[in-house]
Amino acid sequence: MGNSKAYPVLRTTDAAEAYRQAGRLCALLRNVEDKVWLFAEPATVREVRAIAAIAPGLPFDYAGTRTDPATGGRLRFDLDVTALDDAALAGHLPLTFSEDVERERVEAGILAALGDGMVSVEWHGRWPDDADPDVDWSSKYDGIQVLFHGDLAQWGDWTEEHTVFVHVTKWGDLPLARELAAHIGSEVLGEAQLGW
């Protein structure tokens, strides 16, 4: 049990560049899973619709806790965003999305879906230099994350910048992180953060 260590290896205001460099790092992973984790805090109706197109039929939820004024119970967003008109959907903002999504769908559409909302894409796999190829324990820690409009692997405050993280073992592996950063012409840009 535990979390990976996430090392920031690129920060830029260019979303396409962050995504391109994340892709270059992802190409180094072995056994990349068929689904990626997609987290989004869409800021507009257009962004909600774009995420829904990438992940059809998957649920959104309210950002933050909302309570029923009559019962005081927690409200969950259980509506189909594709069935709501723009005005009705706008009345439910802000929403969040957090699900495993088919990798191909995300990779084909994420850049077009971006707006001002925070979005994180996580590819899980296995770094090729893992010591024992027959042991799969480390694959739950290995991977790449690109965070659009953020600089903390655990989705902190909104920023103008987009950050690429490499995720390694729960104990951290600074030499590996440095090697991966060098692969994209960069360096480790700070301390290890709590990852997934």
PDB file of C-alpha atoms in Angstrom:
ATOM      1  CA  MET A   1       0.000   0.000   0.000  1.00  0.00           C
ATOM      2  CA  GLY A   2       1.010   3.607  -0.270  1.00  0.00           C
ATOM      3  CA  ASN A   3       1.340   6.266  -2.889  1.00  0.00           C
ATOM      4  CA  SER A   4       3.795   6.843  -5.683  1.00  0.00           C
ATOM      5  CA  LYS A   5       6.228   9.728  -5.546  1.00  0.00           C
ATOM      6  CA  ALA A   6       5.538  12.291  -8.259  1.00  0.00           C
ATOM      7  CA  TYR A   7       8.414  14.391  -9.557  1.00  0.00           C
ATOM      8  CA  PRO A   8       7.597  17.487 -11.630  1.00  0.00           C
ATOM      9  CA  VAL A   9       9.729  17.429 -14.777  1.00  0.00           C
ATOM     10  CA  LEU A  10       8.132  20.125 -16.955  1.00  0.00           C
ATOM     11  CA  ARG A  11       6.119  23.298 -16.404  1.00  0.00           C
ATOM     12  CA  THR A  12       4.890  25.365 -19.310  1.00  0.00           C
ATOM     13  CA  THR A  13       2.011  27.626 -20.321  1.00  0.00           C
ATOM     14  CA  ASP A  14       1.781  25.698 -23.618  1.00  0.00           C
ATOM     15  CA  ALA A  15      -0.748  22.865 -23.139  1.00  0.00           C
ATOM     16  CA  ALA A  16       0.183  21.187 -26.432  1.00  0.00           C
ATOM     17  CA  GLU A  17       3.860  21.133 -25.430  1.00  0.00           C
ATOM     18  CA  ALA A  18       3.056  19.647 -22.015  1.00  0.00           C
ATOM     19  CA  TYR A  19       0.959  16.963 -23.685  1.00  0.00           C
ATOM     20  CA  ARG A  20       3.614  16.251 -26.323  1.00  0.00           C
ATOM     21  CA  GLN A  21       6.331  15.804 -23.702  1.00  0.00           C
ATOM     22  CA  ALA A  22       4.050  13.612 -21.568  1.00  0.00           C
ATOM     23  CA  GLY A  23       3.551  11.477 -24.672  1.00  0.00           C
ATOM     24  CA  ARG A  24       7.296  11.153 -25.184  1.00  0.00           C
ATOM     25  CA  LEU A  25       7.659   9.933 -21.603  1.00  0.00           C
ATOM     26  CA  CYS A  26       4.665   7.634 -21.923  1.00  0.00           C
ATOM     27  CA  ALA A  27       6.356   5.963 -24.898  1.00  0.00           C
ATOM     28  CA  LEU A  28       9.053   4.765 -22.480  1.00  0.00           C
ATOM     29  CA  LEU A  29       6.560   2.871 -20.317  1.00  0.00           C
ATOM     30  CA  ARG A  30       6.030  -0.853 -20.720  1.00  0.00           C
ATOM     31  CA  ASN A  31       2.646  -2.458 -20.142  1.00  0.00           C
ATOM     32  CA  VAL A  32       0.726   0.801 -20.413  1.00  0.00           C
ATOM     33  CA  GLU A  33      -2.848   0.201 -19.334  1.00  0.00           C
ATOM     34  CA  ASP A  34      -5.699   0.461 -21.851  1.00  0.00           C
ATOM     35  CA  LYS A  35      -7.455   3.034 -19.690  1.00  0.00           C
ATOM     36  CA  VAL A  36      -6.164   6.288 -18.274  1.00  0.00           C
ATOM     37  CA  TRP A  37      -7.398   8.105 -15.216  1.00  0.00           C
ATOM     38  CA  LEU A  38      -9.061  11.340 -16.256  1.00  0.00           C
ATOM     39  CA  PHE A  39      -9.860  14.001 -13.681  1.00  0.00           C
ATOM     40  CA  ALA A  40     -11.486  17.263 -14.724  1.00  0.00           C
ATOM     41  CA  GLU A  41     -12.978  20.339 -13.150  1.00  0.00           C
ATOM     42  CA  PRO A  42     -14.636  21.791 -16.245  1.00  0.00           C
ATOM     43  CA  ALA A  43     -15.192  25.526 -15.901  1.00  0.00           C
ATOM     44  CA  THR A  44     -17.771  25.962 -18.663  1.00  0.00           C
ATOM     45  CA  VAL A  45     -20.639  24.166 -20.371  1.00  0.00           C
ATOM     46  CA  ARG A  46     -18.434  23.713 -23.445  1.00  0.00           C
ATOM     47  CA  GLU A  47     -15.780  21.953 -21.360  1.00  0.00           C
ATOM     48  CA  VAL A  48     -18.367  19.671 -19.723  1.00  0.00           C
ATOM     49  CA  ARG A  49     -19.690  18.706 -23.140  1.00  0.00           C
ATOM     50  CA  ALA A  50     -16.174  18.085 -24.462  1.00  0.00           C
ATOM     51  CA  ILE A  51     -15.299  15.793 -21.529  1.00  0.00           C
ATOM     52  CA  ALA A  52     -18.645  14.000 -21.935  1.00  0.00           C
ATOM     53  CA  ALA A  53     -17.811  13.382 -25.605  1.00  0.00           C
ATOM     54  CA  ILE A  54     -14.502  11.781 -24.620  1.00  0.00           C
ATOM     55  CA  ALA A  55     -16.145   9.711 -21.868  1.00  0.00           C
ATOM     56  CA  PRO A  56     -19.711   8.991 -23.038  1.00  0.00           C
ATOM     57  CA  GLY A  57     -22.070   7.675 -20.386  1.00  0.00           C
ATOM     58  CA  LEU A  58     -19.677   8.190 -17.479  1.00  0.00           C
ATOM     59  CA  PRO A  59     -20.843  10.238 -14.493  1.00  0.00           C
ATOM     60  CA  PHE A  60     -20.061  13.763 -13.381  1.00  0.00           C
ATOM     61  CA  ASP A  61     -20.512  14.995  -9.832  1.00  0.00           C
ATOM     62  CA  TYR A  62     -20.902  18.339  -8.128  1.00  0.00           C
ATOM     63  CA  ALA A  63     -17.671  20.100  -7.221  1.00  0.00           C
ATOM     64  CA  GLY A  64     -17.926  20.498  -3.489  1.00  0.00           C
ATOM     65  CA  THR A  65     -20.746  19.366  -1.273  1.00  0.00           C
ATOM     66  CA  ARG A  66     -24.309  20.438  -1.998  1.00  0.00           C
ATOM     67  CA  THR A  67     -27.182  19.694   0.325  1.00  0.00           C
ATOM     68  CA  ASP A  68     -30.894  19.285  -0.254  1.00  0.00           C
ATOM     69  CA  PRO A  69     -32.582  22.317   1.352  1.00  0.00           C
ATOM     70  CA  ALA A  70     -35.549  20.187   2.448  1.00  0.00           C
ATOM     71  CA  THR A  71     -33.734  17.185   3.943  1.00  0.00           C
ATOM     72  CA  GLY A  72     -30.212  18.431   4.548  1.00  0.00           C
ATOM     73  CA  GLY A  73     -28.938  15.297   2.804  1.00  0.00           C
ATOM     74  CA  ARG A  74     -26.071  15.371   0.352  1.00  0.00           C
ATOM     75  CA  LEU A  75     -27.065  15.966  -3.256  1.00  0.00           C
ATOM     76  CA  ARG A  76     -25.411  13.950  -5.963  1.00  0.00           C
ATOM     77  CA  PHE A  77     -25.381  14.993  -9.585  1.00  0.00           C
ATOM     78  CA  ASP A  78     -27.078  12.096 -11.357  1.00  0.00           C
ATOM     79  CA  LEU A  79     -28.242  13.792 -14.538  1.00  0.00           C
ATOM     80  CA  ASP A  80     -27.122  13.001 -18.059  1.00  0.00           C
ATOM     81  CA  VAL A  81     -25.165  16.076 -19.149  1.00  0.00           C
ATOM     82  CA  THR A  82     -25.946  15.317 -22.794  1.00  0.00           C
ATOM     83  CA  ALA A  83     -29.700  15.523 -22.098  1.00  0.00           C
ATOM     84  CA  LEU A  84     -29.552  19.007 -20.542  1.00  0.00           C
ATOM     85  CA  ASP A  85     -29.671  22.202 -22.573  1.00  0.00           C
ATOM     86  CA  ASP A  86     -26.887  24.727 -22.040  1.00  0.00           C
ATOM     87  CA  ALA A  87     -28.844  26.917 -19.592  1.00  0.00           C
ATOM     88  CA  ALA A  88     -29.888  23.964 -17.419  1.00  0.00           C
ATOM     89  CA  LEU A  89     -26.358  22.537 -17.429  1.00  0.00           C
ATOM     90  CA  ALA A  90     -24.871  25.943 -16.535  1.00  0.00           C
ATOM     91  CA  GLY A  91     -27.109  25.999 -13.463  1.00  0.00           C
ATOM     92  CA  HIS A  92     -25.354  22.885 -12.145  1.00  0.00           C
ATOM     93  CA  LEU A  93     -21.784  24.143 -12.542  1.00  0.00           C
ATOM     94  CA  PRO A  94     -19.238  23.636 -11.136  1.00  0.00           C
ATOM     95  CA  LEU A  95     -18.976  19.899 -11.794  1.00  0.00           C
ATOM     96  CA  THR A  96     -16.131  17.400 -11.565  1.00  0.00           C
ATOM     97  CA  PHE A  97     -15.281  14.260 -13.478  1.00  0.00           C
ATOM     98  CA  SER A  98     -13.034  11.474 -12.192  1.00  0.00           C
ATOM     99  CA  GLU A  99     -13.060   8.103 -13.980  1.00  0.00           C
ATOM    100  CA  ASP A 100     -11.006   5.547 -15.874  1.00  0.00           C
ATOM    101  CA  VAL A 101     -11.517   6.236 -19.586  1.00  0.00           C
ATOM    102  CA  GLU A 102     -10.398   4.414 -22.716  1.00  0.00           C
ATOM    103  CA  ARG A 103      -6.871   5.597 -23.435  1.00  0.00           C
ATOM    104  CA  GLU A 104      -7.455   6.088 -27.170  1.00  0.00           C
ATOM    105  CA  ARG A 105     -10.488   8.324 -26.597  1.00  0.00           C
ATOM    106  CA  VAL A 106      -8.606  10.557 -24.166  1.00  0.00           C
ATOM    107  CA  GLU A 107      -5.487  10.773 -26.294  1.00  0.00           C
ATOM    108  CA  ALA A 108      -7.517  11.655 -29.383  1.00  0.00           C
ATOM    109  CA  GLY A 109      -9.579  14.402 -27.791  1.00  0.00           C
ATOM    110  CA  ILE A 110      -8.089  15.881 -24.651  1.00  0.00           C
ATOM    111  CA  LEU A 111      -6.345  18.894 -26.178  1.00  0.00           C
ATOM    112  CA  ALA A 112      -9.527  19.968 -27.972  1.00  0.00           C
ATOM    113  CA  ALA A 113     -11.487  19.556 -24.717  1.00  0.00           C
ATOM    114  CA  LEU A 114      -9.246  21.847 -22.688  1.00  0.00           C
ATOM    115  CA  GLY A 115     -10.363  25.248 -21.540  1.00  0.00           C
ATOM    116  CA  ASP A 116      -9.725  27.058 -18.284  1.00  0.00           C
ATOM    117  CA  GLY A 117     -10.718  24.134 -16.066  1.00  0.00           C
ATOM    118  CA  MET A 118      -8.154  21.928 -14.347  1.00  0.00           C
ATOM    119  CA  VAL A 119      -7.640  18.543 -16.047  1.00  0.00           C
ATOM    120  CA  SER A 120      -5.339  15.657 -15.138  1.00  0.00           C
ATOM    121  CA  VAL A 121      -4.510  12.646 -17.312  1.00  0.00           C
ATOM    122  CA  GLU A 122      -2.630   9.715 -15.758  1.00  0.00           C
ATOM    123  CA  TRP A 123      -1.030   6.867 -17.690  1.00  0.00           C
ATOM    124  CA  HIS A 124      -0.080   3.849 -15.577  1.00  0.00           C
ATOM    125  CA  GLY A 125       2.511   1.367 -16.777  1.00  0.00           C
ATOM    126  CA  ARG A 126       5.963   0.197 -15.844  1.00  0.00           C
ATOM    127  CA  TRP A 127       9.352   1.803 -16.275  1.00  0.00           C
ATOM    128  CA  PRO A 128      11.634  -0.438 -18.338  1.00  0.00           C
ATOM    129  CA  ASP A 129      14.482  -0.497 -15.818  1.00  0.00           C
ATOM    130  CA  ASP A 130      12.467  -2.133 -12.998  1.00  0.00           C
ATOM    131  CA  ALA A 131      14.818  -4.644 -11.404  1.00  0.00           C
ATOM    132  CA  ASP A 132      12.648  -7.761 -11.618  1.00  0.00           C
ATOM    133  CA  PRO A 133      10.460  -8.027 -14.726  1.00  0.00           C
ATOM    134  CA  ASP A 134       8.507 -10.934 -13.187  1.00  0.00           C
ATOM    135  CA  VAL A 135       7.307  -8.862 -10.221  1.00  0.00           C
ATOM    136  CA  ASP A 136       4.457  -6.471 -10.936  1.00  0.00           C
ATOM    137  CA  TRP A 137       4.311  -4.604  -7.596  1.00  0.00           C
ATOM    138  CA  SER A 138       5.915  -1.450  -8.907  1.00  0.00           C
ATOM    139  CA  SER A 139       3.599  -1.041 -11.876  1.00  0.00           C
ATOM    140  CA  LYS A 140       0.938   0.479  -9.636  1.00  0.00           C
ATOM    141  CA  TYR A 141       3.361   3.313  -8.932  1.00  0.00           C
ATOM    142  CA  ASP A 142       4.983   3.866 -12.345  1.00  0.00           C
ATOM    143  CA  GLY A 143       3.531   6.316 -14.792  1.00  0.00           C
ATOM    144  CA  ILE A 144       3.090   9.770 -16.239  1.00  0.00           C
ATOM    145  CA  GLN A 145       0.693  12.524 -15.283  1.00  0.00           C
ATOM    146  CA  VAL A 146       0.012  15.726 -17.141  1.00  0.00           C
ATOM    147  CA  LEU A 147      -1.880  18.296 -15.110  1.00  0.00           C
ATOM    148  CA  PHE A 148      -3.357  21.144 -17.092  1.00  0.00           C
ATOM    149  CA  HIS A 149      -3.715  24.350 -15.050  1.00  0.00           C
ATOM    150  CA  GLY A 150      -2.013  23.006 -11.961  1.00  0.00           C
ATOM    151  CA  ASP A 151       1.355  22.339 -10.350  1.00  0.00           C
ATOM    152  CA  LEU A 152       0.528  19.826  -7.602  1.00  0.00           C
ATOM    153  CA  ALA A 153       0.101  16.135  -8.372  1.00  0.00           C
ATOM    154  CA  GLN A 154      -2.840  16.032  -5.955  1.00  0.00           C
ATOM    155  CA  TRP A 155      -4.672  18.871  -7.774  1.00  0.00           C
ATOM    156  CA  GLY A 156      -4.097  21.979  -5.696  1.00  0.00           C
ATOM    157  CA  ASP A 157      -4.902  25.503  -6.767  1.00  0.00           C
ATOM    158  CA  TRP A 158      -5.476  26.586 -10.357  1.00  0.00           C
ATOM    159  CA  THR A 159      -2.449  27.990 -12.232  1.00  0.00           C
ATOM    160  CA  GLU A 160      -1.723  29.255 -15.723  1.00  0.00           C
ATOM    161  CA  GLU A 161       0.912  26.553 -16.064  1.00  0.00           C
ATOM    162  CA  HIS A 162       0.636  22.912 -17.054  1.00  0.00           C
ATOM    163  CA  THR A 163       2.873  20.376 -15.271  1.00  0.00           C
ATOM    164  CA  VAL A 164       4.180  16.970 -16.296  1.00  0.00           C
ATOM    165  CA  PHE A 165       5.009  14.519 -13.502  1.00  0.00           C
ATOM    166  CA  VAL A 166       6.807  11.198 -13.563  1.00  0.00           C
ATOM    167  CA  HIS A 167       5.554   8.763 -10.934  1.00  0.00           C
ATOM    168  CA  VAL A 168       7.895   6.211  -9.381  1.00  0.00           C
ATOM    169  CA  THR A 169       7.949   3.901  -6.358  1.00  0.00           C
ATOM    170  CA  LYS A 170       6.462   4.947  -3.045  1.00  0.00           C
ATOM    171  CA  TRP A 171      10.009   5.370  -1.730  1.00  0.00           C
ATOM    172  CA  GLY A 172      10.952   7.716  -4.563  1.00  0.00           C
ATOM    173  CA  ASP A 173      13.676   7.274  -7.135  1.00  0.00           C
ATOM    174  CA  LEU A 174      15.340  10.610  -7.835  1.00  0.00           C
ATOM    175  CA  PRO A 175      17.974   9.142 -10.203  1.00  0.00           C
ATOM    176  CA  LEU A 176      15.233   7.596 -12.360  1.00  0.00           C
ATOM    177  CA  ALA A 177      13.223  10.820 -12.275  1.00  0.00           C
ATOM    178  CA  ARG A 178      16.313  12.766 -13.399  1.00  0.00           C
ATOM    179  CA  GLU A 179      16.925  10.286 -16.220  1.00  0.00           C
ATOM    180  CA  LEU A 180      13.327  10.593 -17.393  1.00  0.00           C
ATOM    181  CA  ALA A 181      13.431  14.389 -17.218  1.00  0.00           C
ATOM    182  CA  ALA A 182      16.638  14.393 -19.270  1.00  0.00           C
ATOM    183  CA  HIS A 183      14.848  12.322 -21.925  1.00  0.00           C
ATOM    184  CA  ILE A 184      12.670  15.368 -22.657  1.00  0.00           C
ATOM    185  CA  GLY A 185      15.522  17.867 -22.253  1.00  0.00           C
ATOM    186  CA  SER A 186      14.463  18.935 -18.794  1.00  0.00           C
ATOM    187  CA  GLU A 187      15.296  18.317 -15.153  1.00  0.00           C
ATOM    188  CA  VAL A 188      13.469  17.535 -11.938  1.00  0.00           C
ATOM    189  CA  LEU A 189      11.815  20.814 -10.921  1.00  0.00           C
ATOM    190  CA  GLY A 190      11.319  20.313  -7.223  1.00  0.00           C
ATOM    191  CA  GLU A 191      10.793  17.899  -4.401  1.00  0.00           C
ATOM    192  CA  ALA A 192       8.887  14.673  -4.781  1.00  0.00           C
ATOM    193  CA  GLN A 193       5.159  15.083  -4.179  1.00  0.00           C
ATOM    194  CA  LEU A 194       2.554  12.620  -2.990  1.00  0.00           C
ATOM    195  CA  GLY A 195       1.327  10.787  -6.070  1.00  0.00           C
ATOM    196  CA  TRP A 196      -1.376   8.250  -6.746  1.00  0.00           C
TER     197      TRP A 196
END
